[in-house]
XYZ file of C-alpha atoms in Angstrom:
623
model
C 0.017 0.005 0.026
C 1.443 3.377 -0.955
C 2.561 5.833 1.684
C 1.641 9.442 1.127
C 1.943 12.724 3.168
C -1.200 14.738 3.313
C -0.684 18.406 2.688
C -3.659 20.756 2.648
C -3.010 23.378 -0.039
C -3.812 27.046 0.416
C -2.225 30.490 0.707
C -2.220 32.689 3.853
C -5.543 32.720 5.506
C -7.777 35.546 4.250
C -10.580 37.173 6.309
C -13.924 35.422 6.564
C -15.398 37.517 3.737
C -12.435 36.785 1.472
C -12.695 33.123 2.330
C -16.268 33.099 1.058
C -15.244 34.663 -2.173
C -12.373 32.190 -2.781
C -14.323 29.080 -1.806
C -17.838 27.567 -1.487
C -19.631 25.306 0.816
C -21.812 22.315 -0.107
C -24.975 23.654 1.529
C -24.337 27.311 0.538
C -24.498 28.393 4.225
C -21.364 30.447 4.923
C -19.983 31.817 8.251
C -20.849 35.422 7.010
C -24.456 34.324 6.689
C -24.397 32.474 9.969
C -23.214 35.539 11.940
C -26.196 37.460 10.618
C -28.660 34.691 11.633
C -27.203 31.750 13.619
C -28.375 28.415 12.332
C -27.051 24.899 12.390
C -25.129 23.485 9.382
C -27.621 21.566 7.224
C -27.154 17.791 6.882
C -26.514 16.610 3.351
C -28.569 13.566 2.070
C -25.858 11.798 0.033
C -28.447 10.311 -2.311
C -27.063 8.088 -5.131
C -25.821 10.216 -7.992
C -25.740 13.500 -5.895
C -22.744 15.765 -6.056
C -21.848 15.079 -2.422
C -22.223 11.310 -2.788
C -19.861 11.242 -5.803
C -17.336 13.502 -3.873
C -17.489 11.230 -0.793
C -17.063 8.019 -2.731
C -13.957 9.572 -4.450
C -12.550 10.612 -1.048
C -13.216 7.163 0.507
C -11.390 5.530 -2.411
C -8.484 7.990 -2.047
C -8.049 7.580 1.711
C -8.433 3.796 1.630
C -5.761 3.439 -1.027
C -2.802 5.046 0.931
C -1.235 5.346 4.367
C -0.929 8.898 5.507
C 2.176 9.921 7.569
C 0.968 11.957 10.572
C 3.788 13.952 12.233
C 4.019 15.623 15.579
C 3.316 19.301 15.079
C 5.099 21.715 17.436
C 5.487 25.280 16.181
C 6.924 25.006 12.694
C 8.464 21.605 13.403
C 7.133 18.427 11.882
C 8.499 15.294 13.512
C 8.005 11.803 12.174
C 10.874 9.646 13.458
C 10.094 6.010 12.777
C 6.299 6.272 12.485
C 6.056 3.167 14.666
C 2.335 3.287 15.266
C -0.537 2.583 12.826
C -4.153 3.594 12.780
C -6.147 0.771 11.177
C -9.698 0.401 10.027
C -11.859 -1.069 12.780
C -13.861 -2.968 10.142
C -10.648 -4.341 8.570
C -7.974 -4.348 11.195
C -5.173 -5.397 8.855
C -5.760 -2.311 6.775
C -3.701 0.732 7.811
C -4.741 4.223 6.867
C -2.193 6.229 8.857
C 1.131 5.972 10.458
C 2.357 8.150 13.337
C 4.841 8.508 16.230
C 4.200 9.246 19.893
C 5.517 12.390 21.502
C 8.246 11.827 24.038
C 8.356 13.684 27.365
C 10.911 16.106 25.816
C 8.580 16.693 22.809
C 5.809 17.632 25.177
C 7.935 19.880 27.217
C 9.122 21.581 24.006
C 5.487 22.001 22.990
C 4.769 23.740 26.321
C 7.692 26.125 25.856
C 6.759 26.744 22.217
C 3.199 27.346 23.141
C 4.087 29.895 25.986
C 6.214 31.785 23.416
C 3.322 31.879 20.873
C 0.888 33.003 23.676
C 2.727 36.401 24.004
C 1.273 37.463 20.598
C -1.843 35.191 20.401
C -3.505 36.366 23.556
C -3.054 39.998 22.638
C -5.018 39.592 19.467
C -8.626 40.831 19.640
C -11.360 38.288 19.992
C -12.698 39.370 16.645
C -9.354 38.449 15.036
C -9.319 35.027 16.572
C -13.042 34.415 15.841
C -12.397 35.289 12.267
C -9.965 32.339 11.978
C -12.386 29.879 13.484
C -15.227 31.110 11.148
C -12.868 30.694 8.166
C -12.068 27.188 9.411
C -15.796 26.405 9.558
C -16.187 27.384 5.861
C -13.196 25.196 4.917
C -14.886 22.311 6.744
C -18.248 23.018 5.038
C -16.708 23.042 1.632
C -13.127 22.198 0.611
C -12.455 19.552 3.264
C -15.890 18.242 4.101
C -15.325 14.960 2.312
C -11.889 14.463 3.649
C -13.222 14.894 7.157
C -16.141 12.445 6.515
C -14.019 9.832 4.663
C -11.352 9.633 7.322
C -13.951 9.398 10.116
C -15.792 6.570 8.311
C -12.643 4.604 7.540
C -10.764 5.269 10.770
C -13.553 5.315 13.243
C -16.139 3.109 11.648
C -18.915 5.469 11.075
C -21.544 5.189 8.363
C -22.318 8.047 5.921
C -24.896 9.834 8.119
C -23.047 9.405 11.407
C -19.872 10.845 9.879
C -21.803 13.694 8.252
C -23.530 14.842 11.486
C -20.197 14.548 13.409
C -17.122 15.329 11.372
C -18.880 17.855 9.169
C -22.030 19.361 10.757
C -21.119 19.338 14.440
C -17.559 20.440 13.876
C -18.727 23.355 11.718
C -21.297 24.198 14.371
C -18.719 24.212 17.144
C -16.445 26.578 15.231
C -19.348 28.971 14.306
C -21.356 28.872 17.513
C -18.292 29.168 19.764
C -17.202 32.274 17.863
C -20.710 33.732 18.092
C -21.135 33.000 21.773
C -17.655 34.389 22.644
C -18.285 37.595 20.858
C -21.603 37.895 22.609
C -19.867 37.308 25.926
C -17.809 40.448 25.480
C -21.060 42.550 25.284
C -21.307 42.306 29.102
C -19.442 45.142 30.847
C -19.795 46.210 34.459
C -21.845 49.221 35.466
C -19.837 52.489 35.401
C -20.494 55.792 37.249
C -19.604 59.349 36.751
C -16.773 58.915 39.141
C -15.237 55.794 37.560
C -15.210 53.633 34.439
C -15.465 49.851 35.052
C -14.604 47.280 32.313
C -14.200 43.582 32.062
C -11.288 42.071 30.003
C -11.766 38.446 29.018
C -8.163 37.335 29.299
C -6.666 33.965 28.328
C -5.771 31.635 31.140
C -2.234 32.025 32.335
C -0.299 29.064 31.045
C -1.372 26.381 28.649
C -4.414 24.086 28.070
C -4.159 20.353 27.606
C -6.903 18.882 25.260
C -7.316 15.115 25.539
C -9.679 13.945 22.792
C -11.719 10.717 22.341
C -12.225 8.505 19.366
C -15.916 8.512 19.081
C -16.519 12.110 17.803
C -14.244 13.813 15.460
C -15.902 17.122 16.145
C -15.085 16.804 19.954
C -11.399 16.632 19.157
C -11.668 19.832 17.119
C -13.693 21.565 19.857
C -11.520 20.524 22.758
C -8.524 22.201 20.966
C -10.079 25.149 19.216
C -12.454 26.547 21.900
C -9.630 27.374 24.347
C -7.585 28.772 21.513
C -10.431 31.035 20.486
C -10.268 32.734 23.924
C -6.524 33.375 23.531
C -5.084 30.258 25.015
C -2.326 27.919 23.722
C -3.173 24.253 23.487
C -1.495 20.897 23.578
C -3.778 18.576 21.701
C -3.585 14.873 22.258
C -5.762 12.941 19.847
C -6.953 9.442 20.390
C -4.836 6.774 18.717
C -7.904 5.520 16.962
C -8.805 8.951 15.558
C -5.445 10.350 14.655
C -6.054 10.841 11.038
C -9.411 12.803 11.127
C -8.057 14.894 13.946
C -4.893 15.653 12.013
C -6.970 16.974 9.130
C -8.738 19.302 11.484
C -5.352 20.491 12.831
C -4.294 21.271 9.275
C -7.547 23.079 8.492
C -7.067 25.300 11.507
C -3.461 26.005 10.196
C -4.748 26.924 6.753
C -7.439 29.081 8.433
C -4.729 31.127 10.051
C -3.894 29.643 13.491
C -0.279 30.715 14.129
C 2.497 28.135 14.739
C 2.722 27.077 18.326
C -0.767 28.137 19.374
C -1.947 24.421 18.958
C 0.559 21.646 19.095
C -0.651 18.299 17.775
C 0.806 15.493 19.889
C -0.262 11.896 19.468
C 1.078 10.403 22.716
C 1.078 7.591 25.178
C -1.583 8.525 27.662
C 0.435 8.393 30.939
C 3.502 10.112 29.385
C 1.294 12.990 28.176
C -0.746 13.297 31.366
C 2.110 13.167 33.801
C 4.249 15.691 31.834
C 1.472 18.316 31.502
C 0.262 17.848 35.104
C 3.790 18.215 36.447
C 4.255 21.652 34.621
C 3.661 24.653 36.811
C 2.210 26.449 33.810
C -0.769 24.030 33.536
C -3.903 26.281 33.303
C -6.586 23.771 32.349
C -7.252 20.198 31.229
C -10.083 19.721 28.790
C -10.890 15.942 28.735
C -13.439 13.635 27.216
C -12.906 10.057 28.137
C -13.148 7.422 30.968
C -13.995 8.205 34.577
C -10.869 6.393 35.935
C -8.584 8.489 33.683
C -10.296 11.758 34.681
C -10.004 10.900 38.332
C -6.275 10.111 37.830
C -5.702 13.477 36.203
C -7.661 15.319 38.948
C -5.553 13.683 41.622
C -2.353 14.277 39.756
C -3.231 17.963 39.626
C -4.137 17.907 43.249
C -0.791 16.438 44.300
C 0.984 19.200 42.351
C -0.949 22.267 43.531
C 2.114 23.851 45.098
C 3.907 23.843 41.710
C 1.353 25.826 39.750
C 1.337 29.535 38.918
C -2.474 29.578 39.271
C -5.214 26.984 39.989
C -5.531 24.938 36.808
C -9.068 24.364 35.461
C -9.792 20.699 35.021
C -12.309 20.304 32.193
C -13.287 16.829 31.398
C -2.217 12.094 31.395
C 0.865 12.936 33.113
C 3.662 14.881 31.376
C 1.328 17.954 31.026
C 0.207 17.430 34.674
C 3.751 17.885 35.850
C 4.259 21.279 34.088
C 4.041 24.437 36.297
C 2.585 26.240 33.305
C -0.474 24.006 33.081
C -3.534 26.271 33.024
C -6.294 23.781 31.906
C -6.935 20.310 30.711
C -9.784 19.804 28.160
C -10.746 16.049 28.240
C -13.312 13.726 26.658
C -12.933 10.137 27.525
C -13.363 7.367 30.167
C -14.112 7.878 33.919
C -10.953 6.017 34.999
C -8.798 8.290 32.906
C -10.336 11.475 34.174
C -10.048 10.322 37.797
C -6.259 9.561 37.059
C -5.746 13.062 35.679
C -7.603 14.760 38.569
C -5.459 12.862 41.090
C -2.324 13.773 39.241
C -3.190 17.447 39.244
C -4.108 17.258 42.921
C -0.719 15.791 43.802
C 1.032 18.591 42.006
C -0.893 21.658 43.313
C 2.223 23.155 44.936
C 3.908 23.268 41.580
C 1.400 25.319 39.702
C 1.393 29.115 38.889
C -2.472 29.087 39.059
C -5.135 26.515 39.893
C -5.666 24.455 36.731
C -9.243 23.986 35.428
C -10.324 20.438 34.808
C -13.178 20.139 32.300
C -14.264 16.502 31.624
C -16.885 14.559 29.748
C -16.732 10.863 30.667
C -19.710 8.969 29.330
C -22.513 7.284 31.228
C -25.109 4.515 31.528
C -27.937 6.268 29.763
C -31.475 5.147 30.105
C -34.893 5.107 28.406
C -37.840 4.824 30.875
C -41.085 3.706 29.273
C -44.345 4.479 31.007
C -47.400 2.193 30.287
C -49.007 5.131 28.414
C -46.072 5.651 26.053
C -46.386 5.585 22.243
C -44.603 2.280 21.395
C -44.632 3.127 17.726
C -42.138 5.826 18.724
C -40.342 4.096 21.462
C -39.051 1.160 19.332
C -37.386 3.183 16.531
C -36.122 5.843 18.959
C -34.460 3.184 21.106
C -33.007 1.343 18.071
C -31.329 4.624 17.033
C -30.116 5.589 20.503
C -28.773 2.221 21.386
C -27.324 0.998 18.086
C -26.234 4.057 16.055
C -22.455 4.087 15.729
C -22.495 0.663 17.382
C -23.519 2.175 20.829
C -20.224 4.172 21.101
C -21.823 7.542 21.665
C -21.348 8.946 25.108
C -25.207 9.542 25.241
C -26.168 6.091 23.786
C -29.078 4.304 25.473
C -27.757 1.201 27.092
C -30.531 0.354 29.668
C -34.279 0.472 29.160
C -37.074 0.108 31.773
C -40.319 -1.278 30.310
C -43.687 -1.975 31.963
C -44.982 -5.573 31.858
C -48.023 -4.592 29.790
C -45.839 -3.256 26.975
C -42.935 -5.728 27.068
C -44.192 -8.116 24.369
C -45.430 -5.223 22.226
C -41.998 -3.579 22.468
C -40.160 -6.875 21.586
C -42.341 -7.369 18.521
C -41.767 -3.816 17.158
C -38.136 -3.734 18.152
C -37.409 -7.097 16.646
C -39.062 -6.113 13.329
C -36.672 -3.183 13.023
C -33.687 -5.221 14.314
C -34.101 -7.642 11.357
C -33.631 -4.742 8.935
C -30.356 -3.337 10.374
C -27.478 -3.790 8.018
C -24.026 -4.154 9.579
C -20.792 -4.185 7.725
C -17.619 -2.589 6.420
C -18.061 1.155 5.729
C -16.738 0.507 2.255
C -18.298 -2.632 0.570
C -18.158 -5.798 2.753
C -20.224 -7.218 5.677
C -19.858 -9.774 8.400
C -23.411 -10.601 9.361
C -25.538 -8.929 6.741
C -25.602 -7.617 3.206
C -23.245 -5.464 1.222
C -23.237 -1.704 2.153
C -21.947 -0.320 -1.213
C -25.510 1.074 -1.515
C -25.043 3.206 1.589
C -27.697 1.501 3.641
C -25.321 0.288 6.416
C -26.762 1.201 9.763
C -23.687 0.230 11.933
C -20.179 -1.103 11.524
C -17.558 -2.506 13.798
C -16.556 -1.304 17.255
C -13.415 0.779 17.435
C -10.703 -1.749 18.398
C -9.824 -5.109 19.890
C -9.925 -3.829 23.476
C -13.426 -2.593 23.094
C -14.473 -5.791 21.329
C -13.145 -7.917 24.202
C -14.820 -5.731 26.803
C -18.229 -5.849 25.095
C -17.957 -9.576 24.380
C -17.350 -10.254 28.084
C -20.810 -8.732 28.975
C -22.523 -10.585 26.196
C -20.849 -13.929 27.331
C -22.057 -13.107 30.907
C -25.652 -12.743 29.557
C -25.259 -15.998 27.587
C -24.235 -17.774 30.851
C -27.463 -16.510 32.586
C -25.683 -14.258 35.048
C -28.165 -12.324 37.207
C -30.956 -14.059 35.374
C -29.881 -12.494 32.119
C -30.867 -13.845 28.722
C -30.160 -12.822 25.123
C -33.368 -11.728 23.353
C -31.801 -10.534 20.103
C -28.315 -10.565 18.555
C -25.324 -11.674 20.592
C -22.934 -12.641 17.819
C -19.369 -11.417 17.952
C -16.683 -11.843 15.214
C -13.174 -10.247 15.138
C -11.710 -12.390 12.373
C -11.518 -9.352 10.056
C -13.063 -6.431 11.796
C -14.313 -5.892 15.298
C -17.921 -6.706 14.699
C -20.555 -6.992 17.435
C -24.177 -7.712 16.463
C -26.659 -5.302 17.940
C -27.825 -7.070 21.074
C -30.857 -6.902 23.378
C -30.473 -8.554 26.787
C -33.179 -8.897 29.450
C -32.229 -9.039 33.233
C -34.373 -9.692 36.214
C -32.002 -8.182 38.764
C -32.176 -4.331 38.780
C -28.573 -4.237 40.219
C -27.182 -6.521 37.487
C -23.789 -5.311 36.290
C -25.046 -5.656 32.738
C -27.825 -3.080 33.583
C -25.663 -0.761 35.605
C -22.085 -0.795 34.209
C -20.904 1.151 31.171
C -20.417 -1.257 28.241
C -19.951 1.289 25.369
C -21.072 -1.006 22.585
C -24.255 -2.066 20.726
C -25.705 -3.756 23.827
C -29.092 -2.773 25.255
C -30.301 -4.216 28.594
C -34.022 -4.301 29.435
C -35.556 -4.541 32.862
C -39.332 -5.228 33.026
C -41.202 -3.727 35.881
C -44.820 -4.079 37.171
C -47.063 -1.267 35.754
C -48.010 -0.251 39.281
C -44.458 0.577 40.215
C -43.588 3.127 37.551
C -42.868 6.002 39.943
C -40.861 3.807 42.136
C -38.702 2.659 39.196
C -38.134 6.222 38.084
C -36.926 7.171 41.594
C -34.564 4.173 41.562
C -33.028 5.047 38.203
C -31.110 8.178 39.320
C -29.138 6.207 41.929
C -28.747 2.922 40.008
C -25.387 3.977 38.539
C -22.719 6.475 39.425
C -23.254 8.367 36.118
C -25.390 11.371 35.255
C -25.225 12.030 31.500
C -28.374 11.517 29.536
C -31.755 9.865 29.897
C -35.222 9.773 28.324
C -38.698 9.428 29.609
C -41.538 8.258 27.175
C -45.053 8.895 28.456
C -48.422 9.851 27.043
C -49.527 10.906 30.464
C -48.336 14.465 30.827
C -48.736 14.589 34.626
C -46.460 11.550 34.971
C -44.040 12.913 32.365
C -43.402 16.156 34.319
C -43.398 14.383 37.639
C -40.638 12.122 36.240
C -38.812 15.263 34.943
C -38.788 16.637 38.450
C -37.757 13.375 40.141
C -34.845 13.135 37.614
C -33.628 16.696 38.175
C -30.269 15.551 39.656
C -30.049 12.355 37.608
C -28.754 13.593 34.192
C -27.325 16.615 32.487
C -29.443 16.166 29.351
C -33.081 14.896 29.810
C -35.250 14.119 26.838
C -39.061 13.858 27.007
C -40.628 11.484 24.508
C -37.340 11.617 22.443
C -34.202 9.448 22.376
C -31.264 10.111 24.621
C -28.886 10.883 21.821
C -28.619 13.592 19.204
C -27.841 16.863 21.019
C -27.255 19.674 18.606
C -24.826 22.629 19.153
C -26.800 25.764 20.041
C -29.934 23.669 20.745
C -29.160 21.248 23.487
C -25.808 22.169 25.179
C -24.289 18.910 26.198
C -22.658 17.570 29.379
C -23.409 15.542 32.535
C -22.512 15.588 36.227
C -21.692 12.982 38.795
C -19.106 10.640 37.355
C -20.116 11.672 33.805
C -18.121 14.853 34.024
C -18.062 18.539 35.145
C -21.183 19.530 33.099
C -19.671 22.475 31.343
C -22.149 22.351 28.444
C -20.210 22.231 25.251
C -22.276 23.785 22.425
C -23.745 26.359 24.780
C -23.177 30.100 25.502
C -21.276 29.582 28.769
C -18.579 27.289 27.491
C -16.339 30.069 26.310
C -16.180 31.569 29.809
C -14.491 28.450 31.078
C -11.535 29.288 28.898
C -11.170 32.837 30.119
C -9.694 34.409 33.230
C -11.654 37.680 33.386
C -9.965 40.828 34.713
C -12.005 43.664 36.104
C -10.569 47.098 35.495
C -11.564 50.292 37.330
C -10.354 53.701 36.163
C -11.292 56.456 38.601
C -12.011 60.077 37.741
C -12.227 61.213 41.331
C -8.952 60.342 43.155
C -9.075 59.633 46.911
C -8.071 62.789 48.833
C -9.252 61.935 52.367
C -8.575 59.004 54.533
C -11.128 59.787 57.322
C -14.704 58.426 57.346
C -17.437 60.935 57.698
C -18.668 59.144 60.839
C -15.325 59.996 62.509
C -16.057 63.717 62.442
């Protein structure tokens, strides 16, 4: 297979208006139009014979036929070394699409110093100048590089056409545009002034650097974790997931073409512990922006805590070790697992004495999301909504439904309707093969493989437990697993009789839905039990035709989830419409895609200029 270096072509970045003149978007919505009337990026249909379908098929063929060399990007340096690691297709794990190297501790420390140097000019630019770059990047994503983003997400992360389009194209474009819009709107607030003094608020960058730790399951999240802090004047060390290196690298290059200066964002594929320990041990750590596992986020938080005396200011932990050990750490932006986030948090905690400021930790860590079905629910809606929530992208969305509570009176009805849809689901290679079902060259594939062998083994363990009858579990639908070519897990429905079963309460992160059937008379009791059944608090949905019960359930679940859906599936949040994030062990609930997210990446300074200097020290009451 040929090896090729990907280079995005383009001259120096023009302004947003110039970008519109020298390029076009597939939907004809541009950033200039968006800023006049904010609206979400339209989703393309990709019908056979359409312009976008032909363009996507060409991009898929191109990226499947070569291996892209992905370098470390630090300032103007491009470092490849031996390119000892490969990103392979999850649906064909012998097929490599990218080669890359891991950053060493010295590389990461170099990126910190390079970023701090770049910060001197970057944070002094106006917000309008920085927003202009992000808006230009949005137009590049909407037009010139839309198919590259979609194709690399499909091949490298196993998404079908629609799931790639709503992620790598639409959501990424929305993040760039809405973040710019919200940030500019934030600046409109200024403190009250008087005749005697003028008061103003300066939305400064954090002092130090931000570490952005991205997940595999959403290309757009990787772009958002790195670009949102940069928009507010911060410099960022971006660690992509090993299983999403290629799509994330394309975003990095798009940001470069749009005008992000060298050093503002460093692109650093890395071993997780090496990256985490190094950033957490730097005194310049300002924030960690994390999406991933709960254990990892807890580790990061503890690491920051242990280093508090090192830091220049208190880092923001927004959800890794080399970054955790830097005194310049300002923040860590993380999306990933709970164990990883816990690890980062501990690391930061252990280093608190090192830091210049208190780092911010921002984390989004997944969950065990539910659908609760009331006896009055519309089952013609419940079945397809649950199919989509549980099985889209093979259940690998943070918000995917993985547990469902059904009344006895509707259980058989649900099984019949659910099974009828289940039989129609096509699973296979995102290009042209399949493991269980028919060819997907026609674009009708609904789901593909899970991301890698580790995920496959974890999911299979739960399915095997159900097959053995653990906790009274039994397989209702699906249950096949095959990793001979790709990591394929058939969409599976399991029934359990124990409400505390690990299959019902532990995060599986795959196409596995677990059902618990309850007596109709205990509907309210079951709703009350849901919120404390797991340590998570991300998303959930209640389906009920009884409005009184629906709103009672809403109130009962007030602390249970960050995103609650009434008579709708638990997935599908849209930037600007449903700001996303959960609390408890699901994360810090900072609501990406909402108007308050930008403030997390700023360290506001209040400035008072007086026109009436103090001349007297005595109080009037003293006379």
